PDB file of C-alpha atoms in Angstrom:
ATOM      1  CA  UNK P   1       0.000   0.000   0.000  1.00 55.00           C
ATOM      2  CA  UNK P   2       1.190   3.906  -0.743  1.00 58.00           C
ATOM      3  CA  UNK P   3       1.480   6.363   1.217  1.00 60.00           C
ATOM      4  CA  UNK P   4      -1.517   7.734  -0.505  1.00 57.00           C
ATOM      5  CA  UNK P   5      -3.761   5.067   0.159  1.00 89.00           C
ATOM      6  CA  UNK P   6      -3.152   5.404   3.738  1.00 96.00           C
ATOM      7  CA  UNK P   7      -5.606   7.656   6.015  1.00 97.00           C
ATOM      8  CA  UNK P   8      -2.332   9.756   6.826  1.00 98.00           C
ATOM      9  CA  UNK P   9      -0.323   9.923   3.385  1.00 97.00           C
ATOM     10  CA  UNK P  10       3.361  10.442   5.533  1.00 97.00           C
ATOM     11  CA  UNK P  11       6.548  10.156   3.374  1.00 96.00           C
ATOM     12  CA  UNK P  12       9.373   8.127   4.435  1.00 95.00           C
ATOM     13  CA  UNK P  13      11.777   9.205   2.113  1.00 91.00           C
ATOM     14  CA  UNK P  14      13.151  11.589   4.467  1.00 85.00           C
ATOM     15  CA  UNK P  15      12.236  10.627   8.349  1.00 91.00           C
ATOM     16  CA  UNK P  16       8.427  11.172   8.421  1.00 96.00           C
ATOM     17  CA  UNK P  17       6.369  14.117   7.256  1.00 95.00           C
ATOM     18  CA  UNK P  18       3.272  15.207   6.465  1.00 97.00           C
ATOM     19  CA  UNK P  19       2.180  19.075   5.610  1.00 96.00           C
ATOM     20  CA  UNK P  20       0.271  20.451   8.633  1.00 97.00           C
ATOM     21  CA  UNK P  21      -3.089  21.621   6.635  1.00 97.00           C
ATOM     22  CA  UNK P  22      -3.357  18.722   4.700  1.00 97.00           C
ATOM     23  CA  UNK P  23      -2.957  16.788   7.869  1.00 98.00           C
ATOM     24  CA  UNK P  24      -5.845  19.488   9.517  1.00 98.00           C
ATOM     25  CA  UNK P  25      -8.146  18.565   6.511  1.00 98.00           C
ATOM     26  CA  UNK P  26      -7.887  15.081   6.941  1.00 98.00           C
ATOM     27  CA  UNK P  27      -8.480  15.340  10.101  1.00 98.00           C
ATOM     28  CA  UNK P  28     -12.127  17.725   9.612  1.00 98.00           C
ATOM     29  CA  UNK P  29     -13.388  15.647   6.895  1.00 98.00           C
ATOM     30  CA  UNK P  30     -14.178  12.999  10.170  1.00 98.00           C
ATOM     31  CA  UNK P  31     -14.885  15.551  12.500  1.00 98.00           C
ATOM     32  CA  UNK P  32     -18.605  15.183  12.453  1.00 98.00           C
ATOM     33  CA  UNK P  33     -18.985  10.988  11.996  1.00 98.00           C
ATOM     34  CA  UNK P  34     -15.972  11.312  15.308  1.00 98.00           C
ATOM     35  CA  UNK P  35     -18.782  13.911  17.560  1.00 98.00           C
ATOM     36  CA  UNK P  36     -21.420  11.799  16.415  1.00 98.00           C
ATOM     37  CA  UNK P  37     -20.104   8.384  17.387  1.00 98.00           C
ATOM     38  CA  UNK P  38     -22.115   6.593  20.257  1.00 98.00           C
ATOM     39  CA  UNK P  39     -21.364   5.686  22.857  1.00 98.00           C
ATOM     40  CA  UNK P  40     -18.921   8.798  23.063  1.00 98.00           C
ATOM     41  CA  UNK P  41     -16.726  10.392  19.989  1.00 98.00           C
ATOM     42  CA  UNK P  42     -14.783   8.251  18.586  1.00 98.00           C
ATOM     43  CA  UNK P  43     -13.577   6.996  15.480  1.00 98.00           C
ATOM     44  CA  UNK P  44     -12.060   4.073  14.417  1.00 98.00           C
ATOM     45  CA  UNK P  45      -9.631   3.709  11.172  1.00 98.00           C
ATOM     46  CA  UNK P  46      -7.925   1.303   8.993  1.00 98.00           C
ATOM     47  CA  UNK P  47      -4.941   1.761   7.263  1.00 98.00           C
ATOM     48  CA  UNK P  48      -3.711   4.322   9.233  1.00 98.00           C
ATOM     49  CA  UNK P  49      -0.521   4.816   8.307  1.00 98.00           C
ATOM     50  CA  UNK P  50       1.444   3.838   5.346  1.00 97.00           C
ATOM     51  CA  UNK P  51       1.632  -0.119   5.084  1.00 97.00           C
ATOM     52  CA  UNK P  52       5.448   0.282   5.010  1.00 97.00           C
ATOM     53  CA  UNK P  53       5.836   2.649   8.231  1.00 98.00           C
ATOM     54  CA  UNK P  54       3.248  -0.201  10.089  1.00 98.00           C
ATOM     55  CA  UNK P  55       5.774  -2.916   9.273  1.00 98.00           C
ATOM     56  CA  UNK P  56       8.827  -0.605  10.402  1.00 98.00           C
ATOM     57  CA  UNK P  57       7.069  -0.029  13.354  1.00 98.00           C
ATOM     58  CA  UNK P  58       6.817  -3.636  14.340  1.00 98.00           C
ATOM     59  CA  UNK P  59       9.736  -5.091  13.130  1.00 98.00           C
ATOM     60  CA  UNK P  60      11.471  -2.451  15.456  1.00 98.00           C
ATOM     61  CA  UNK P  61       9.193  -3.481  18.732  1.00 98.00           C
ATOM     62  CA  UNK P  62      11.815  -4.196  21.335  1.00 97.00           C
ATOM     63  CA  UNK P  63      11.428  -7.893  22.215  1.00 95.00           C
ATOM     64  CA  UNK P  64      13.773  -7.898  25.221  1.00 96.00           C
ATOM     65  CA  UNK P  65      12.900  -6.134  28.327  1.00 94.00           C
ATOM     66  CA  UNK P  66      14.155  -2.819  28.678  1.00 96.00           C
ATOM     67  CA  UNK P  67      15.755  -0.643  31.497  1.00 95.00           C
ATOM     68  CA  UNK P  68      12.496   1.362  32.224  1.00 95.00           C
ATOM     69  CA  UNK P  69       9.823  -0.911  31.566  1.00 97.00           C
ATOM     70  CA  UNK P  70       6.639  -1.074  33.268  1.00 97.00           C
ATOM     71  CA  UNK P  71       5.073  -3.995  34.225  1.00 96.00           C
ATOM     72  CA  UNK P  72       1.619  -4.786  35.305  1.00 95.00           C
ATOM     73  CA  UNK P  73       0.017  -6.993  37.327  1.00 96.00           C
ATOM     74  CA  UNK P  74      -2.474  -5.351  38.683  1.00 94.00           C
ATOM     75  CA  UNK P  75      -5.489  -8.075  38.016  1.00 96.00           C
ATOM     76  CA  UNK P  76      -8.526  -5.956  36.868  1.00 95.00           C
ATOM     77  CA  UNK P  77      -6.425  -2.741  36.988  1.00 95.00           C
ATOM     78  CA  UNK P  78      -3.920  -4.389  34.076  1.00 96.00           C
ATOM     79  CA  UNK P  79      -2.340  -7.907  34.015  1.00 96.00           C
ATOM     80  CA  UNK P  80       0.450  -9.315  32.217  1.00 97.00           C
ATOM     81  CA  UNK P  81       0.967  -5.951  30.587  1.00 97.00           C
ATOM     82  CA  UNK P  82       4.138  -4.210  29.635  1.00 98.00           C
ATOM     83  CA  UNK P  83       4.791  -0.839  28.730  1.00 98.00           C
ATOM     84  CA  UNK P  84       8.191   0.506  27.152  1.00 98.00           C
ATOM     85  CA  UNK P  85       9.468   3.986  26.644  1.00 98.00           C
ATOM     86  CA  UNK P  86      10.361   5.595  23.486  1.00 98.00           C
ATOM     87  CA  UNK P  87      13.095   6.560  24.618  1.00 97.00           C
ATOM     88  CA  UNK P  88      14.374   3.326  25.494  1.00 98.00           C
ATOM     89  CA  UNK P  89      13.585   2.287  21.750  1.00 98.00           C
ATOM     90  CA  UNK P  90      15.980   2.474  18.776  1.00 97.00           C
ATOM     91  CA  UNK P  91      16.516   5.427  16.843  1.00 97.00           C
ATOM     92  CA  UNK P  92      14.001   4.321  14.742  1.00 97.00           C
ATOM     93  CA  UNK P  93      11.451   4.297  16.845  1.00 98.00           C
ATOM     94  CA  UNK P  94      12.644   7.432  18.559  1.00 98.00           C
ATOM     95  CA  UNK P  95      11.783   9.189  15.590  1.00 97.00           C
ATOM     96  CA  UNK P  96       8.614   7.590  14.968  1.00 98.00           C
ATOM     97  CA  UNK P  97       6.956   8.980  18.362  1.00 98.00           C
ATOM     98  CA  UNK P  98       8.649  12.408  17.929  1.00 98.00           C
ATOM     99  CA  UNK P  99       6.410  12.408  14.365  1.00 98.00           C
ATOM    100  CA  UNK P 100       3.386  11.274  16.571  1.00 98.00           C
ATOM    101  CA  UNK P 101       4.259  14.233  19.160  1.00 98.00           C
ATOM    102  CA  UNK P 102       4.488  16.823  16.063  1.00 98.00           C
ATOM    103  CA  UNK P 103       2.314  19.382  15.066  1.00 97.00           C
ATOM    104  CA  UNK P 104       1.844  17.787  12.008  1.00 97.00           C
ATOM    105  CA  UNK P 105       0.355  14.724  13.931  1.00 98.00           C
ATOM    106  CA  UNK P 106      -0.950  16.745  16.671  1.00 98.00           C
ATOM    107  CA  UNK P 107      -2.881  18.605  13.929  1.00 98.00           C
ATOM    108  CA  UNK P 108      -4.900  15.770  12.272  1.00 98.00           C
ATOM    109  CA  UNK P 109      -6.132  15.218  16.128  1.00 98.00           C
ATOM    110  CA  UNK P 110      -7.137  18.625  16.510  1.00 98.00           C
ATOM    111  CA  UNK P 111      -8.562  18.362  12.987  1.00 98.00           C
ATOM    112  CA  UNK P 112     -10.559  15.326  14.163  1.00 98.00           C
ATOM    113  CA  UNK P 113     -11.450  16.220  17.394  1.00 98.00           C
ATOM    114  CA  UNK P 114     -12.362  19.913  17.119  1.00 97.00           C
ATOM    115  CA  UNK P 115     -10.095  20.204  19.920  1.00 97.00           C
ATOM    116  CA  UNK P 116      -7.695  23.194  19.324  1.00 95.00           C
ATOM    117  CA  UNK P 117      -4.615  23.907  21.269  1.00 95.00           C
ATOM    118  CA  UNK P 118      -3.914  20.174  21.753  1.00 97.00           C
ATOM    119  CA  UNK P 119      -0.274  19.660  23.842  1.00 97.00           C
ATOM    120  CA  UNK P 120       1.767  16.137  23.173  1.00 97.00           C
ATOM    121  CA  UNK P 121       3.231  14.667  25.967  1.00 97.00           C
ATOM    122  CA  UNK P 122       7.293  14.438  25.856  1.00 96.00           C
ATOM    123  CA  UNK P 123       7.184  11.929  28.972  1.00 96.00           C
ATOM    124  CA  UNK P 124       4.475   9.404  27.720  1.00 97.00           C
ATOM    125  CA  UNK P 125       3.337   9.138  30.762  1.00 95.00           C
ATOM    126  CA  UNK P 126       0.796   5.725  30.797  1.00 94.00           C
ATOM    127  CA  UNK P 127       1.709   5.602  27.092  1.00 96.00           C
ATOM    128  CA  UNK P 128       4.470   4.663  24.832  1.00 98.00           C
ATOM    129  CA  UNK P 129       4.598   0.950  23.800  1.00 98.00           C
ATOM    130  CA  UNK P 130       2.359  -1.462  25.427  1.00 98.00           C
ATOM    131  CA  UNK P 131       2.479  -5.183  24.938  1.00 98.00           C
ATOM    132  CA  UNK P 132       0.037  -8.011  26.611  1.00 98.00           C
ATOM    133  CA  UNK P 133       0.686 -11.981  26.583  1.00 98.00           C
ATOM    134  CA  UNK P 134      -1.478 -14.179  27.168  1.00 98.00           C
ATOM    135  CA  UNK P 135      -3.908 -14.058  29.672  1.00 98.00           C
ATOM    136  CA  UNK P 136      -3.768 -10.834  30.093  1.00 98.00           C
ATOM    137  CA  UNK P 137      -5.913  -8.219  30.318  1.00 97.00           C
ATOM    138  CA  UNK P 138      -7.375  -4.355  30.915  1.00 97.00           C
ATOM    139  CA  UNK P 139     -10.778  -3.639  33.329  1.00 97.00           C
ATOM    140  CA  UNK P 140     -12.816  -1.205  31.924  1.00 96.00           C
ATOM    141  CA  UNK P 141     -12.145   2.087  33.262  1.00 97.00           C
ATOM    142  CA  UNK P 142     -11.931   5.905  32.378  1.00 95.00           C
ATOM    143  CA  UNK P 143      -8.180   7.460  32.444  1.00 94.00           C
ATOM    144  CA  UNK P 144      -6.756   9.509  34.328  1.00 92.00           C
ATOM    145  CA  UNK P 145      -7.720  13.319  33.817  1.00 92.00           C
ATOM    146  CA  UNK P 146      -4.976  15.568  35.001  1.00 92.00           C
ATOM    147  CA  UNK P 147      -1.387  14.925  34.148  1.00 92.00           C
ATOM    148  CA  UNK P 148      -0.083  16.062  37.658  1.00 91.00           C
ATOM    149  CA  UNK P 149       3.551  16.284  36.434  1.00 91.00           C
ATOM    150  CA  UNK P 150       2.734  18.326  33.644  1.00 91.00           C
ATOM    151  CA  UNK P 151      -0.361  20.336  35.062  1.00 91.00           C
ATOM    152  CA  UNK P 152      -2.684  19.728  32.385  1.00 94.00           C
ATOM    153  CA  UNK P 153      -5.783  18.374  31.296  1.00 95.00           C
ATOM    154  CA  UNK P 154      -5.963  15.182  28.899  1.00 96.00           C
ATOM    155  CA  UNK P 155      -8.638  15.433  26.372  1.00 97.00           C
ATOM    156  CA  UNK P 156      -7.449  12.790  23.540  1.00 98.00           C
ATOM    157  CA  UNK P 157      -6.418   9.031  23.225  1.00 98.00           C
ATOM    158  CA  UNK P 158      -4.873   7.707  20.251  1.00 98.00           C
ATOM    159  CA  UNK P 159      -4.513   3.421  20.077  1.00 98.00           C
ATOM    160  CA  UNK P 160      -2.305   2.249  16.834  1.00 98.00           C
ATOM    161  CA  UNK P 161      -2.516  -1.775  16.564  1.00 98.00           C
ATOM    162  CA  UNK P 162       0.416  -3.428  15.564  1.00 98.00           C
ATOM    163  CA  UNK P 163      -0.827  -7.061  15.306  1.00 98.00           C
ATOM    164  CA  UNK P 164      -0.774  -8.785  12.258  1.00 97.00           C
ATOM    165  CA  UNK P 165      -3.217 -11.881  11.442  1.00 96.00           C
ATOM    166  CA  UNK P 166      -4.624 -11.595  14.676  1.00 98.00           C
ATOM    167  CA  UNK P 167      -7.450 -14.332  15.090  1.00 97.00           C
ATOM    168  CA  UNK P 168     -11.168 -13.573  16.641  1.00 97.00           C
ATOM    169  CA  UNK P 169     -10.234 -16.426  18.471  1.00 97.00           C
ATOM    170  CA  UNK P 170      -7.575 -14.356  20.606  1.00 98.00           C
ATOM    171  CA  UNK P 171      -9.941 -12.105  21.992  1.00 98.00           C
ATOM    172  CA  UNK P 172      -8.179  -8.863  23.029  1.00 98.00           C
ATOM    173  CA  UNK P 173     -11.060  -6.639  21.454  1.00 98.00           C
ATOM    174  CA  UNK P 174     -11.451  -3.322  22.703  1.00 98.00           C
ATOM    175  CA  UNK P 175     -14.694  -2.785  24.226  1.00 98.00           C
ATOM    176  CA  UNK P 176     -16.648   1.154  24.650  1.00 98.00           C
ATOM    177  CA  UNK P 177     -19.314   1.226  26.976  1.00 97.00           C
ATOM    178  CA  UNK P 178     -21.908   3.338  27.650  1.00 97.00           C
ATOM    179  CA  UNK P 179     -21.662   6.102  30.300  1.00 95.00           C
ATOM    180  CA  UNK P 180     -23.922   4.456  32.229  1.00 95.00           C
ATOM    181  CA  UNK P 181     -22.097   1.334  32.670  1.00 96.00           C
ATOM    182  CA  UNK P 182     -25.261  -0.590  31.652  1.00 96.00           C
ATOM    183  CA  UNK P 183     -24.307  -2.444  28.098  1.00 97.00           C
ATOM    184  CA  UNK P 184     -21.324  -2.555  25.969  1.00 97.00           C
ATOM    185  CA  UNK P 185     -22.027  -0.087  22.692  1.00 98.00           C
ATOM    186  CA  UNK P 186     -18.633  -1.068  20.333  1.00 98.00           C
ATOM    187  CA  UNK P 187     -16.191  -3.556  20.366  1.00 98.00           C
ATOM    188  CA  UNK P 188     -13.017  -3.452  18.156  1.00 98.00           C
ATOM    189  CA  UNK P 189     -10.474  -6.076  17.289  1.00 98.00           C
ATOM    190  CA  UNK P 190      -6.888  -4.766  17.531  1.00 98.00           C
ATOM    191  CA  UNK P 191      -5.792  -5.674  13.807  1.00 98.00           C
ATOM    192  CA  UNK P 192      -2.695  -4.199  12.242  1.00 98.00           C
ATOM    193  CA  UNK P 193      -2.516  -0.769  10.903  1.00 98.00           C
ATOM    194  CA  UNK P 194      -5.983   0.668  12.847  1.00 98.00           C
ATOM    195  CA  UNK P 195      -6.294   2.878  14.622  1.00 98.00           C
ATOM    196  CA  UNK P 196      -8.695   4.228  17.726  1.00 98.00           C
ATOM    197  CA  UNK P 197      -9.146   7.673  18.630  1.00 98.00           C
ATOM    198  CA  UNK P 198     -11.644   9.032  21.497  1.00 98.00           C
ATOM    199  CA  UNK P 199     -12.207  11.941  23.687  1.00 97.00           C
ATOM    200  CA  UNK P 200     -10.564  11.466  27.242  1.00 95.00           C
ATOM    201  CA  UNK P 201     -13.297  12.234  29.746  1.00 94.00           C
ATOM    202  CA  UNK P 202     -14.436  10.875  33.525  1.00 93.00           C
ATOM    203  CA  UNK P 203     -17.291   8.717  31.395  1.00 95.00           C
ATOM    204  CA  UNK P 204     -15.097   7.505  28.388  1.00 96.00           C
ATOM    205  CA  UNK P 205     -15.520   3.860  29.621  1.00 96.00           C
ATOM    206  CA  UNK P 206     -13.240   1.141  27.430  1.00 96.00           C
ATOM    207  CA  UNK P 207     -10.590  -1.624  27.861  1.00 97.00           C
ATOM    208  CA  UNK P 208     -10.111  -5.252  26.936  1.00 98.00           C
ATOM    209  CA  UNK P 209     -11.562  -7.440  30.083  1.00 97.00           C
ATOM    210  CA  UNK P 210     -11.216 -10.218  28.897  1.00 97.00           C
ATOM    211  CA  UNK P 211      -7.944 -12.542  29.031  1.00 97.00           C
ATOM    212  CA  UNK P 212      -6.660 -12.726  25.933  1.00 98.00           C
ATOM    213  CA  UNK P 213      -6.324 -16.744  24.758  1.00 98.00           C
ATOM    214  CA  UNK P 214      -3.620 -16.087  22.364  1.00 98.00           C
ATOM    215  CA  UNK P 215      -0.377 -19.416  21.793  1.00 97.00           C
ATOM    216  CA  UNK P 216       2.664 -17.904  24.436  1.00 94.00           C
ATOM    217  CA  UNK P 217       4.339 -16.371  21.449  1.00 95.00           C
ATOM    218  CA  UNK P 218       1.720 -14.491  20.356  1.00 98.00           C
ATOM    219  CA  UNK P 219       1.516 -10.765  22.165  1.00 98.00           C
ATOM    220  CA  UNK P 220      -1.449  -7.979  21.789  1.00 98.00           C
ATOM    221  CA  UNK P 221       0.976  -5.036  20.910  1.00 98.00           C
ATOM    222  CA  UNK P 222       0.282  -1.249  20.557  1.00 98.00           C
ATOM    223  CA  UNK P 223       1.194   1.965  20.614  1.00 98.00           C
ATOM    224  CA  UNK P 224      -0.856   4.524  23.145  1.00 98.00           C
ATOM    225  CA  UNK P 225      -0.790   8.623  22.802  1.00 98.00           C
ATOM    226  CA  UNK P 226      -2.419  10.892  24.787  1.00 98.00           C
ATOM    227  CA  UNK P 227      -2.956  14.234  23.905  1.00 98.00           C
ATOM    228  CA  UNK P 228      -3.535  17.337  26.533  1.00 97.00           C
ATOM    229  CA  UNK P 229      -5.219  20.955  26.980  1.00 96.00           C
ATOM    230  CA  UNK P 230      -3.920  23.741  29.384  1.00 93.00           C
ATOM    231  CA  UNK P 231      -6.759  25.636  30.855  1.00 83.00           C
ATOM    232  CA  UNK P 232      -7.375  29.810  29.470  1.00 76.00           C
ATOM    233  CA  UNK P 233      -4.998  32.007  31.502  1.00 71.00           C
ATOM    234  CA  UNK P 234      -7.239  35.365  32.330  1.00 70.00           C
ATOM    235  CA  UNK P 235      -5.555  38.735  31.747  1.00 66.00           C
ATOM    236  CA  UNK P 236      -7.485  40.326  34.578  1.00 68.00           C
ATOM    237  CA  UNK P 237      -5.163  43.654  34.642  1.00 70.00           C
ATOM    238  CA  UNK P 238      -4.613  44.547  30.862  1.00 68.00           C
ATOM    239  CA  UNK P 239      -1.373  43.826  31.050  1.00 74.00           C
ATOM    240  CA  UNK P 240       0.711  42.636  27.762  1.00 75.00           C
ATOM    241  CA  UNK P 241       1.815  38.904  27.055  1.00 73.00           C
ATOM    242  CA  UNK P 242       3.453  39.856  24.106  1.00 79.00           C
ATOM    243  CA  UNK P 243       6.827  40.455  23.078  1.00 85.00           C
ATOM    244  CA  UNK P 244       8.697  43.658  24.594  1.00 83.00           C
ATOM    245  CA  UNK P 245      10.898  45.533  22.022  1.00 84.00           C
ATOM    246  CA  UNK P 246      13.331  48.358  24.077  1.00 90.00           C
ATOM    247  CA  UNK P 247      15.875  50.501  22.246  1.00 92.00           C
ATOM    248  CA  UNK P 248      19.410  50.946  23.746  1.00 93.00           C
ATOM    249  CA  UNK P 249      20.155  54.668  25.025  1.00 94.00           C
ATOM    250  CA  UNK P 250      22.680  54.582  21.832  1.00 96.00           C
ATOM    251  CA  UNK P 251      19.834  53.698  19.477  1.00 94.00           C
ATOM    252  CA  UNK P 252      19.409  56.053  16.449  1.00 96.00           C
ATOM    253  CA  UNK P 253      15.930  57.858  16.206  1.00 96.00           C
ATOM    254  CA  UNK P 254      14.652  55.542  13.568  1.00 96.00           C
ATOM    255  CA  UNK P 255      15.156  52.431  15.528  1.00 95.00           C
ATOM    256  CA  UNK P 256      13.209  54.324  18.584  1.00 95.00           C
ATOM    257  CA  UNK P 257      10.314  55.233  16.373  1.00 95.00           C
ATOM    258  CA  UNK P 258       9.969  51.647  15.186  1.00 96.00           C
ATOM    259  CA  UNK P 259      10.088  50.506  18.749  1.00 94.00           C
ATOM    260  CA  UNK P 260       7.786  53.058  20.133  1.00 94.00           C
ATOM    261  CA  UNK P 261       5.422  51.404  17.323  1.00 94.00           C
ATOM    262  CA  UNK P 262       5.875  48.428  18.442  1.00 92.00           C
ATOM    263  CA  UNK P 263       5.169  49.237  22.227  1.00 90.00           C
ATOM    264  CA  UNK P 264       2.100  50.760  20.598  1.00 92.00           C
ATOM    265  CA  UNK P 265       0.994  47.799  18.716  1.00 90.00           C
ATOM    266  CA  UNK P 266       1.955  45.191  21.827  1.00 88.00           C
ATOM    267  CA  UNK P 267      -1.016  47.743  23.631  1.00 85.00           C
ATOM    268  CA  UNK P 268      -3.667  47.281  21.271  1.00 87.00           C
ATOM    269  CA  UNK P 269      -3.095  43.586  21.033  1.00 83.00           C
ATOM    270  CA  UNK P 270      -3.341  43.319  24.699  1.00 80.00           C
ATOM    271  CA  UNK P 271      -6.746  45.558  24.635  1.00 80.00           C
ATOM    272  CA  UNK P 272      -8.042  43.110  22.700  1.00 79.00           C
ATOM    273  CA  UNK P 273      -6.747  40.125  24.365  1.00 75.00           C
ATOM    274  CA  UNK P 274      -8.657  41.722  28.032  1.00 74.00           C
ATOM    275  CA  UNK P 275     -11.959  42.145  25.683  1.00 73.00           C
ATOM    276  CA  UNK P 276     -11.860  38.419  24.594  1.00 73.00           C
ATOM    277  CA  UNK P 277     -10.851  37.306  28.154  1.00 68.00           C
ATOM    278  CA  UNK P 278     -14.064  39.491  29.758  1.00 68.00           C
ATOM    279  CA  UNK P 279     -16.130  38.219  26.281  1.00 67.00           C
ATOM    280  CA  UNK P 280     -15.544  34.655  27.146  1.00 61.00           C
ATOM    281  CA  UNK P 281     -15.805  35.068  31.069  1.00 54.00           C
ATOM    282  CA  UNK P 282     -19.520  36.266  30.810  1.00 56.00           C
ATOM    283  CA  UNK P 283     -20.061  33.637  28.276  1.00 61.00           C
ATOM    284  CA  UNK P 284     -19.192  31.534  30.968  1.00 53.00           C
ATOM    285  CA  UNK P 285     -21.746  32.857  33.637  1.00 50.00           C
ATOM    286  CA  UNK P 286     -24.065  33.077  31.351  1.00 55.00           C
ATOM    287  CA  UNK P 287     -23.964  28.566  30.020  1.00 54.00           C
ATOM    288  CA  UNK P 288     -24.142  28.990  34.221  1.00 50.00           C
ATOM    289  CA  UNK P 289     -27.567  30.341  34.583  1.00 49.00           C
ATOM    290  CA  UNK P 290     -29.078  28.487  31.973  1.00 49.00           C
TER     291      UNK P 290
END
């Protein structure tokens, strides 16, 4: 398969790339079947990436432990699971989850999700590589909310399967339920090359609860991203963000005049950033009320 033929058309000639609006666009034309998915936005995509970058991706999955693996075994809350850094991995790999932590990547989520503002994660925390053997399993649950290291709020998952001729016999299928916990609404097998991508919130019920009844050689391997959201910072006092330009006593008259526009300009910018803020603050009280 092309790169073309792939949901994300990323060339390998050079690393990985992909041009940020054509990424964004991609990402929009799903943005209403993703809000619209039951039981809570989702969407769920084959031949994701490019066959060849797939196949790269699992012929470099580390098969020998590594020095910061994670280890689960945790019954309901995660058994027989591993997780592995990136940064553990081989340069290949390193490269491959600095693409997923670009803005070209970042911006098919956003595209997607109608999230803007969207902030990668350079620590993976709770993501990275995971692999499960046999028996193994994940309770259903909603994740985590709040990075605490980083301060921030995590809006998006992002699942890539890397597991080729995987049998309906080995179970492992990812399971959404509804936010009432009453019946299971979708259930996906984790096949090579798709992909699952959801909103993060307290109600975004999922996991695989079942242990998996794959031969001892046989793993469930993927590759988990999360995706965050800093909260609005209010300018209560007017005061400017923006860059400050100051001359040098020595400065010719010109180069004052163009920084005195400047200072001017930084002003007006921050005006309008204090409107917006008090705009969006009684927008606030007002959803309140309602």
């Amino acid at each position: 398969m092309s790169a073309s033929e792939a949901v994300l058309p990323i060339r390998l000639d050079q690393g990985f790339s992909l041009e940020e609006d054509t990424a964004f666009q991609l990402g929009q034309a799903r943005m209403d079947a993703y809000a619209f998915a039951e039981p809570f936005a989702h969407a769920v995509m084959d031949h994701f990436l490019p066959e060849a970058m797939t196949e790269s991706l699992l012929a470099h999955f580390p098969a020998e432990p590594k020095q910061h693996d994670k280890v689960y075994e945790k019954g309901y809350g995660g058994t027989h699971k591993r997780q592995i850094s990136p940064y553990d991995c081989d340069a290949h790999l390193r490269a491959a989850f600095a693409f997923f932590n670009s803005a070209q990547f970042v911006r098919f989520i956003e595209g997607i999700t109608n999230i803007e503002g969207l902030i990668p994660d350079p620590y993976f925390a709770g993501g990275g590589l995971h692999e499960t053997s046999s028996g193994g399993l994940l309770g259903i649950h909603a994740d985590f909310q709040v990075n605490e290291g980083l301060q921030l709020f995590r809006r998006v998952n992002v699942l890539i399967y890397l597991n080729k001729d995987w049998q309906e016999a080995y179970g492992g299928k990812l399971e959404l339920w509804d936010k009432a916990m009453t019946h299971k609404v979708v259930e996906v097998a984790p096949v090579f090359n798709r992909c699952v991508i959801f909103n993060t919130d307290a109600d975004s019920f999922h996991g695989h609860p079942d242990p998996l009844t794959t031969p001892a050689h046989i793993t469930r391997k993927s590759i988990a991203l999360y995706y965050y959201k800093a909260q609005p910072i209010q300018n209560q006092t007017g005061e400017s963000r923006h860059t400050l330009y100051v001359a040098r006593p020595h400065d010719d008259d010109k180069t004052k005049a163009d920084v005195e526009k400047l200072r001017k300009k930084r002003d007006k910018r921050a005006k309008k950033q204090q409107a917006d803020d008090q705009l969006s603050f009684f927008t606030r009280i007002k959803a309140w009320f309602k």
